[in-house]
PDB file of C-alpha atoms and ligand atoms in Angstrom:
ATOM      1  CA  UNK Y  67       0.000   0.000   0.000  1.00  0.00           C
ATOM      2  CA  UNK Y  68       1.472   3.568  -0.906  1.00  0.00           C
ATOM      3  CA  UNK Y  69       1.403   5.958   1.863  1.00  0.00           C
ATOM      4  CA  UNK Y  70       0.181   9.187   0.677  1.00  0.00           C
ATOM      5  CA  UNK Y  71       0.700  12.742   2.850  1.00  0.00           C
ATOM      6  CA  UNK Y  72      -1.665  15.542   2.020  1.00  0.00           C
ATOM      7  CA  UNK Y  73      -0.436  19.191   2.572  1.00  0.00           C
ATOM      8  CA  UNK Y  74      -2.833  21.804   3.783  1.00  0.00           C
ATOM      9  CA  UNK Y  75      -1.685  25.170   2.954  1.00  0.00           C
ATOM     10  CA  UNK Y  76      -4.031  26.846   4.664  1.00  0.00           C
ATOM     11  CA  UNK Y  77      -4.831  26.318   8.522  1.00  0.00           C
ATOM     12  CA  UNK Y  78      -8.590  27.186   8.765  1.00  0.00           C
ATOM     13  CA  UNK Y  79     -11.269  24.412   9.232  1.00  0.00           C
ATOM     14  CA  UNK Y  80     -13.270  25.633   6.079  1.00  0.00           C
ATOM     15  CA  UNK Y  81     -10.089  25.773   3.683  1.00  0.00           C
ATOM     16  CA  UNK Y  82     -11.212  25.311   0.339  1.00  0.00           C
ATOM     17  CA  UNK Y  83      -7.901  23.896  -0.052  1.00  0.00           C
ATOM     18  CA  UNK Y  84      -8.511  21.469   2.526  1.00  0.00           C
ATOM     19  CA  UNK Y  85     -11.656  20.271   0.052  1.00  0.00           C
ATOM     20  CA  UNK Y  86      -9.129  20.067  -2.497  1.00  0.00           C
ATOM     21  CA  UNK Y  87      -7.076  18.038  -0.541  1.00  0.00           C
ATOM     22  CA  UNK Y  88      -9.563  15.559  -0.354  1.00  0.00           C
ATOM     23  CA  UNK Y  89     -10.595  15.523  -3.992  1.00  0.00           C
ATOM     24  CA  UNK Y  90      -6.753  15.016  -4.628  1.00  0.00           C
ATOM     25  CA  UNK Y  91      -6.797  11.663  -2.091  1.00  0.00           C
ATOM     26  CA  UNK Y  92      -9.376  10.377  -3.794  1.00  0.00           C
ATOM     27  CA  UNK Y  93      -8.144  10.574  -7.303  1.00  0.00           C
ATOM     28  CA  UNK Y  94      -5.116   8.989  -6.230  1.00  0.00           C
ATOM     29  CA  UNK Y  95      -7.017   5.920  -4.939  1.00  0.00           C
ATOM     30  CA  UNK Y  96      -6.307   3.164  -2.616  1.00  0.00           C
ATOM     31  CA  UNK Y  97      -3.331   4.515  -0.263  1.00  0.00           C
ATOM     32  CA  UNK Y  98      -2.731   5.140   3.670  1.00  0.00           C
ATOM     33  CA  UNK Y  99      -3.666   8.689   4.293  1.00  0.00           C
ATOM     34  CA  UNK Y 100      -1.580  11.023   6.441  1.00  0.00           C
ATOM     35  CA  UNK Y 101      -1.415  14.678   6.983  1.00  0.00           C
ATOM     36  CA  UNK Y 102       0.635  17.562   7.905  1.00  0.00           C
ATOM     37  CA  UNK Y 103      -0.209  20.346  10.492  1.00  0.00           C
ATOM     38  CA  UNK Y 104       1.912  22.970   9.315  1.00  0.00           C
ATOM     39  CA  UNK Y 105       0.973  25.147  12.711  1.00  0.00           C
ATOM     40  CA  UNK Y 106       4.422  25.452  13.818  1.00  0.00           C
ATOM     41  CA  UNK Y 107       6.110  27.820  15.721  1.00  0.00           C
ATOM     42  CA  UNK Y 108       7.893  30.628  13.345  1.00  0.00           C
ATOM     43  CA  UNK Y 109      11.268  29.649  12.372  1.00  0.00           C
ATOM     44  CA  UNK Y 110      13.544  31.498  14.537  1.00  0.00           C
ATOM     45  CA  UNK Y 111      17.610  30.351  14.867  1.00  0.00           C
ATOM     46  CA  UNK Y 112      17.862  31.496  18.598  1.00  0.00           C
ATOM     47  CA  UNK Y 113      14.747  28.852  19.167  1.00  0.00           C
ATOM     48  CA  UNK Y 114      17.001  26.410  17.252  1.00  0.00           C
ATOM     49  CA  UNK Y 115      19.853  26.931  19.023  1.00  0.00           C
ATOM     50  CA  UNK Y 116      18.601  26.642  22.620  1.00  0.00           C
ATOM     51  CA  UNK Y 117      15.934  23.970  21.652  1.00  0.00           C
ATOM     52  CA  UNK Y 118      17.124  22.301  18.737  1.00  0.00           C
ATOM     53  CA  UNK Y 119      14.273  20.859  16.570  1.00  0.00           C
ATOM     54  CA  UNK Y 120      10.849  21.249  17.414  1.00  0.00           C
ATOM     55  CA  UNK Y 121       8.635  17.969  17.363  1.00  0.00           C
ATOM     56  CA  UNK Y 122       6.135  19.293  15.174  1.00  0.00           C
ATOM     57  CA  UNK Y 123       8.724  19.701  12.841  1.00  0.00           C
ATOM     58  CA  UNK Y 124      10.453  16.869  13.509  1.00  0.00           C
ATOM     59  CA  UNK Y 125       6.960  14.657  12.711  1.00  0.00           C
ATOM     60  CA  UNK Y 126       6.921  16.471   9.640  1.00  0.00           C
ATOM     61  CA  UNK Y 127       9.949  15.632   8.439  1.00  0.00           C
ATOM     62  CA  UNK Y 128       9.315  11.948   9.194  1.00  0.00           C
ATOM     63  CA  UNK Y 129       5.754  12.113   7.611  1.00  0.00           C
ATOM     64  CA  UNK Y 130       7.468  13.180   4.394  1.00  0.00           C
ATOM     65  CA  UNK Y 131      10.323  11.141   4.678  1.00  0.00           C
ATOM     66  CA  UNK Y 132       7.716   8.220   4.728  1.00  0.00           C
ATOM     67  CA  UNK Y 133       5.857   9.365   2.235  1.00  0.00           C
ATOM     68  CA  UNK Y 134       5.718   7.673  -1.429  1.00  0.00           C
ATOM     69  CA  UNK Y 135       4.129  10.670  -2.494  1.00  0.00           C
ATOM     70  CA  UNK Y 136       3.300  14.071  -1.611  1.00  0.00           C
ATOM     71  CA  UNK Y 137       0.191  16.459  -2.290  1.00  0.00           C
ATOM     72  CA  UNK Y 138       0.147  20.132  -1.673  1.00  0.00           C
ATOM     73  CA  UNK Y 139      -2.971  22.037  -1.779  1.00  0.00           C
ATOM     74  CA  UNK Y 140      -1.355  25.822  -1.570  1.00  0.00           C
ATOM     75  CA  UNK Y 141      -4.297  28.849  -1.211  1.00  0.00           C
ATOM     76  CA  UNK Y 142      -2.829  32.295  -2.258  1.00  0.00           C
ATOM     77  CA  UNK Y 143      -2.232  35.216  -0.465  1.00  0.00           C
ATOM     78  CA  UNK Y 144      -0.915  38.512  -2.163  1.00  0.00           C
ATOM     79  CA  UNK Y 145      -0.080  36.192  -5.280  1.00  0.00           C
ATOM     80  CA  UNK Y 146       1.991  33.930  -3.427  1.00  0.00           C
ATOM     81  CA  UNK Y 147       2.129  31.277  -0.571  1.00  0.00           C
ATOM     82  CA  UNK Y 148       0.680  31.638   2.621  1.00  0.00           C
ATOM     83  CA  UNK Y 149       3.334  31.826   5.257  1.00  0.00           C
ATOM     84  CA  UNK Y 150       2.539  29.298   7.261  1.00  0.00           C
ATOM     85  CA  UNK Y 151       4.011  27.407   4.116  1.00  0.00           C
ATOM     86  CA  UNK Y 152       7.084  28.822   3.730  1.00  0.00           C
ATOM     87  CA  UNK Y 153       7.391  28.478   7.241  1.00  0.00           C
ATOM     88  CA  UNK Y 154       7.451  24.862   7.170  1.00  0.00           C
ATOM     89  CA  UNK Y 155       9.776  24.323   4.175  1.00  0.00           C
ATOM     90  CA  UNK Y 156      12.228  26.720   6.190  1.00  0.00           C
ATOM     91  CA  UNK Y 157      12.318  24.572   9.256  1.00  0.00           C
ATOM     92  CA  UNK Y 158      11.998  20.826   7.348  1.00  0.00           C
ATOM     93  CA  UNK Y 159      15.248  22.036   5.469  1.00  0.00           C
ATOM     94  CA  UNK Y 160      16.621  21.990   9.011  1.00  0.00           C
ATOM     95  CA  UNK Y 161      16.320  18.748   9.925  1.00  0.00           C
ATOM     96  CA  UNK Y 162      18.336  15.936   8.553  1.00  0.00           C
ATOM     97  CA  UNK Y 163      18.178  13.413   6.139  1.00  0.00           C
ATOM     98  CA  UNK Y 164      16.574  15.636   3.178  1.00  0.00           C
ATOM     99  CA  UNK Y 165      13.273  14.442   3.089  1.00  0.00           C
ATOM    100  CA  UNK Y 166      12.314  16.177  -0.012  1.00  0.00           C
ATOM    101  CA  UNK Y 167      14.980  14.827  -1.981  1.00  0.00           C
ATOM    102  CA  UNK Y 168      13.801  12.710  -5.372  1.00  0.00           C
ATOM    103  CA  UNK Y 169      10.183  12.609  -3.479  1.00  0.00           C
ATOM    104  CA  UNK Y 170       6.999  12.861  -6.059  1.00  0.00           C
ATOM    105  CA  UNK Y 171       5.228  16.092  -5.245  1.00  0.00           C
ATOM    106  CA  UNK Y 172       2.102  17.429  -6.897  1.00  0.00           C
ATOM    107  CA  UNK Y 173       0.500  20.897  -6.021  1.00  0.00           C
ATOM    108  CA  UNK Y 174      -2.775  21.881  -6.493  1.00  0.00           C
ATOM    109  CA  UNK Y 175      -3.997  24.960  -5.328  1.00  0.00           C
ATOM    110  CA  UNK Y 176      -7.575  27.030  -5.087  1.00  0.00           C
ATOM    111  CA  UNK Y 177      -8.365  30.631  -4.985  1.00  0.00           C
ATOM    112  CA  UNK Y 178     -11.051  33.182  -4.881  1.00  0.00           C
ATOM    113  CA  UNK Y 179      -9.598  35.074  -7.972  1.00  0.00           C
ATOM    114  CA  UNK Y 180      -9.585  34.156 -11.827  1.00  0.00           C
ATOM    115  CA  UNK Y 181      -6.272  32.543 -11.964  1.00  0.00           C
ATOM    116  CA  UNK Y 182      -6.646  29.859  -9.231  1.00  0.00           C
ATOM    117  CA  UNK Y 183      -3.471  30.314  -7.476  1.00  0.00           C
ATOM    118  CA  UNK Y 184      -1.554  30.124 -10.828  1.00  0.00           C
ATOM    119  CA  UNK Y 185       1.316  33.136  -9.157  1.00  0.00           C
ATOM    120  CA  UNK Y 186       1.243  30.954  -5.731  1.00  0.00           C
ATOM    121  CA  UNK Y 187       1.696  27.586  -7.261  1.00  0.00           C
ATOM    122  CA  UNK Y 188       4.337  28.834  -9.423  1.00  0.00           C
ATOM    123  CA  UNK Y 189       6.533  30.710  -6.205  1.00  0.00           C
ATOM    124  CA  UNK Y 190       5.876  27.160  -4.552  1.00  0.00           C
ATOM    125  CA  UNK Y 191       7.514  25.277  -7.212  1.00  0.00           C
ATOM    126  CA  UNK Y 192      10.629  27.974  -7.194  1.00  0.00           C
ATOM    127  CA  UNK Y 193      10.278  27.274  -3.289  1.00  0.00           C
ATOM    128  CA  UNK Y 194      10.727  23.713  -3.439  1.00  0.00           C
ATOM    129  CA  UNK Y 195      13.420  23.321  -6.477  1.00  0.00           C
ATOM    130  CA  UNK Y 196      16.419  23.805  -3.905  1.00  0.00           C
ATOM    131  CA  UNK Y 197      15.219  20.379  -2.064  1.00  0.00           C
ATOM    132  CA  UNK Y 198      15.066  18.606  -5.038  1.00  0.00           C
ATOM    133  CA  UNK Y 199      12.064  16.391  -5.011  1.00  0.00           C
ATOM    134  CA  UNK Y 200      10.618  15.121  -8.101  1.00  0.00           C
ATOM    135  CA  UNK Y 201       8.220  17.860  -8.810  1.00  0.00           C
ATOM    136  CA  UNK Y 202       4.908  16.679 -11.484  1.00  0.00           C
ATOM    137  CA  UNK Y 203       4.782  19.074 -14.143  1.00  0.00           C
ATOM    138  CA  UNK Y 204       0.840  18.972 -14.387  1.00  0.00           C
ATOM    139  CA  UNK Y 205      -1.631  18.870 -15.648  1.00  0.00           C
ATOM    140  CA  UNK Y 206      -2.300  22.537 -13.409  1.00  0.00           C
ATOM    141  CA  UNK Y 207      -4.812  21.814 -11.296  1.00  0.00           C
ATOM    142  CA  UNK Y 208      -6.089  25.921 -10.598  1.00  0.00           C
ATOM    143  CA  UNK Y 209      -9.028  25.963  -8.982  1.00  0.00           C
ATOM    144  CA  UNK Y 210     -10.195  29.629  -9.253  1.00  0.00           C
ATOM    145  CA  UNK Y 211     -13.674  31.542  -7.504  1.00  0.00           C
ATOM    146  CA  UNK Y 212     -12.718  28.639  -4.841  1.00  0.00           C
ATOM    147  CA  UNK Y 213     -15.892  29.808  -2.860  1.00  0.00           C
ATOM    148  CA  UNK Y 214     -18.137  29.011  -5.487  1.00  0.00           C
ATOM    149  CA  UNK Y 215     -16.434  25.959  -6.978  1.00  0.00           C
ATOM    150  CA  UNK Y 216     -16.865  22.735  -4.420  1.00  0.00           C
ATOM    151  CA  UNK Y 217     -20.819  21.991  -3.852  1.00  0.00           C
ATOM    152  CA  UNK Y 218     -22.872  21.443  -0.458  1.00  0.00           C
ATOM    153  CA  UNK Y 219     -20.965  18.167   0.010  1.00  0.00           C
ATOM    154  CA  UNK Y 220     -17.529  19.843  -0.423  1.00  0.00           C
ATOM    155  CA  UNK Y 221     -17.278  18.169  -3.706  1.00  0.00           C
ATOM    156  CA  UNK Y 222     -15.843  19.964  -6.903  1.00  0.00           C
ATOM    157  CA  UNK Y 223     -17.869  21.020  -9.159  1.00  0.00           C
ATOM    158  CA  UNK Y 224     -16.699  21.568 -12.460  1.00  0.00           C
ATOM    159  CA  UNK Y 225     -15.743  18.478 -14.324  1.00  0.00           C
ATOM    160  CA  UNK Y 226     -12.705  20.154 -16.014  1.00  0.00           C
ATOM    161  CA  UNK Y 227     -11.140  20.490 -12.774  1.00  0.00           C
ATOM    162  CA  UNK Y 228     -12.085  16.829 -11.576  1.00  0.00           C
ATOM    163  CA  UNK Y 229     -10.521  15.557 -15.085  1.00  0.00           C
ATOM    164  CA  UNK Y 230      -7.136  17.685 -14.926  1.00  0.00           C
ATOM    165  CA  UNK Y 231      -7.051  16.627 -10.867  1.00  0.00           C
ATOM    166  CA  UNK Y 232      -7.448  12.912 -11.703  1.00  0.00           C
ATOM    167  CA  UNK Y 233      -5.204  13.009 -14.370  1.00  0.00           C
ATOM    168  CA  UNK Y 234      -2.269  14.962 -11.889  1.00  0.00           C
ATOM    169  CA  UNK Y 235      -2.902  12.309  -9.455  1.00  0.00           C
ATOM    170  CA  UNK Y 236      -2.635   9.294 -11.581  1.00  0.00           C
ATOM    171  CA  UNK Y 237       0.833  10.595 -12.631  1.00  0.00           C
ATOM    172  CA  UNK Y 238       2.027  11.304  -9.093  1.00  0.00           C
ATOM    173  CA  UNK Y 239       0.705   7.123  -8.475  1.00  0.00           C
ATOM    174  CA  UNK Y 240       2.834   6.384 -11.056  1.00  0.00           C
ATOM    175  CA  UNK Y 241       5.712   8.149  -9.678  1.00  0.00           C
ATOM    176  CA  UNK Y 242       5.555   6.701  -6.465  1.00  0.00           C
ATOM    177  CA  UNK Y 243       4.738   3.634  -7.643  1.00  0.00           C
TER     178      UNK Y 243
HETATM  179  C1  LIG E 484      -4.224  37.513   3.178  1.00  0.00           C
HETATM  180  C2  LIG E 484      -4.985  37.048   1.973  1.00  0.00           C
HETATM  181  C3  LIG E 484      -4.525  37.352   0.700  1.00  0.00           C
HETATM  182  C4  LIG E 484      -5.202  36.904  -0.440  1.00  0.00           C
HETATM  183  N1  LIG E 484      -4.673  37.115  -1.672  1.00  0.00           N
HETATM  184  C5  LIG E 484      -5.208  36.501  -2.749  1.00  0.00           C
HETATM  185  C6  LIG E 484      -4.563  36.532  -4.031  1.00  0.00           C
HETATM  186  O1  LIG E 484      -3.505  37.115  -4.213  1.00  0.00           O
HETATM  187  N2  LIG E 484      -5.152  35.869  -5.061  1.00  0.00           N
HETATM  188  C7  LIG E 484      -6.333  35.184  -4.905  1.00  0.00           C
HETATM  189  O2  LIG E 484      -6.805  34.590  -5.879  1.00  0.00           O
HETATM  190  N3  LIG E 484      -6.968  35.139  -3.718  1.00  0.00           N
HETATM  191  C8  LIG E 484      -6.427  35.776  -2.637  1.00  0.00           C
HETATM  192  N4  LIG E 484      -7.044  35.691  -1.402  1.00  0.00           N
HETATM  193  C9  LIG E 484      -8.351  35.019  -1.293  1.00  0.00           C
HETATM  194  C10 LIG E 484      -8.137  33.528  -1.144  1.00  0.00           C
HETATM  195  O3  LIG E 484      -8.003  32.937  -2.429  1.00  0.00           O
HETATM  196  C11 LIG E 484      -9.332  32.912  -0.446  1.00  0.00           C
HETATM  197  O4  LIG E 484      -9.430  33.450   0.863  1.00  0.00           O
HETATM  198  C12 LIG E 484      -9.224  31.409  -0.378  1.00  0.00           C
HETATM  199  O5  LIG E 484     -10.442  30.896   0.106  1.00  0.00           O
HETATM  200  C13 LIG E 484      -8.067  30.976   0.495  1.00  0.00           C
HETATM  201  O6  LIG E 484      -7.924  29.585   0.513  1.00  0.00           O
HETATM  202  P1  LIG E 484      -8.661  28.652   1.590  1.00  0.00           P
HETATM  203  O7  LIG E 484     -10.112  28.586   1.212  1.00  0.00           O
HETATM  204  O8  LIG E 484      -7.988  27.341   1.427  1.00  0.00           O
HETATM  205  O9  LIG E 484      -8.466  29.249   2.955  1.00  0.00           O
HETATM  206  C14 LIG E 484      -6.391  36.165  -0.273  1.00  0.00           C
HETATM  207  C15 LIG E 484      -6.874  35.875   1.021  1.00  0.00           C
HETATM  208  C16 LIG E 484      -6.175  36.301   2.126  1.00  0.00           C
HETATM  209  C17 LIG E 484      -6.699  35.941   3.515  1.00  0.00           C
END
């Protein structure tokens, strides 16, 4: 059985991301299911240095590290990543063993505006080259007018976005695989 994590990029309970998220796990199919919590405390070095670190980012780390394959679901803020996200990448490429290294990623992303998240998923992807995973080119999955765009069941609605997302997740099974 693969062991897919799921990245929320956003923290909040009604994240249309989070809906995302699981569209994404079920496109991929049959897998176990983990996910980060990317509420950690803000990278700081002095925290480092007295504390080495944290466990939160220490179990995130691991999760990845364990991970066949990895799926980020990235909002946009200001035409880039939230911060939260950022934050985490900053403190994972603190720990050892470079989890990210040659690890299938896919990013998806939904936002309120026209393009989806197209600027955010693109700073991600410049984010993440210096770790090296094996990054999926696409299909883009941009989900834009996010709070219109996933029905009362949380389920997408537009089959466009339900074809590009199965098709993005079928690749990263095949990666992984
Ligand atoms: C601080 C902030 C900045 C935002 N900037 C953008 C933006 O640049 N582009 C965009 O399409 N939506 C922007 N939005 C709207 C988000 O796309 C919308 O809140 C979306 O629902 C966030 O994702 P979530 O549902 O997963 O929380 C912004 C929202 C916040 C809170």
């Amino acid at each position: 059985m693969l062991t897919l994590l799921g990245i929320p990029g956003a923290l909040r309970a009604g994240s249309t991301n989070r809906l995302l998220l699981a569209e994404a796990r079920q496109a991929f199919g049959p897998a176990t299911q983990t996910e980060a919590n990317l509420r950690l405390p803000l990278y700081d070095g002095d925290l480092e240095a007295a504390d080495g670190i944290p466990k939160a980012v220490q179990t995130l780390a691991d999760q990845i590290a364990a991970a066949d394959a990895v799926v980020i679901a990235c909002p946009e803020y200001n035409k880039a990543p939230p911060g939260v996200v950022k934050n985490a990448l900053d403190w994972v490429s603190r720990t050892k063993g470079a989890p990210w290294k040659d690890k299938p990623v896919a990013l998806v992303s939904a936002a309120d505006g026209r393009g989806g998240g197209d600027r955010s998923q693109f700073a991600l992807r410049l984010m993440l080259t210096p770790f090296h995973p094996h990054l999926l080119t696409g299909p883009e999955v941009l989900v834009a007018d996010s709070s219109n765009a996933f029905d009362a069941d949380g389920r997408l609605k537009d089959d466009r976005y339900r074809k590009a997302l199965a098709e993005l997740m079928q690749a990263l099974r095949a990666a992984a695989g």
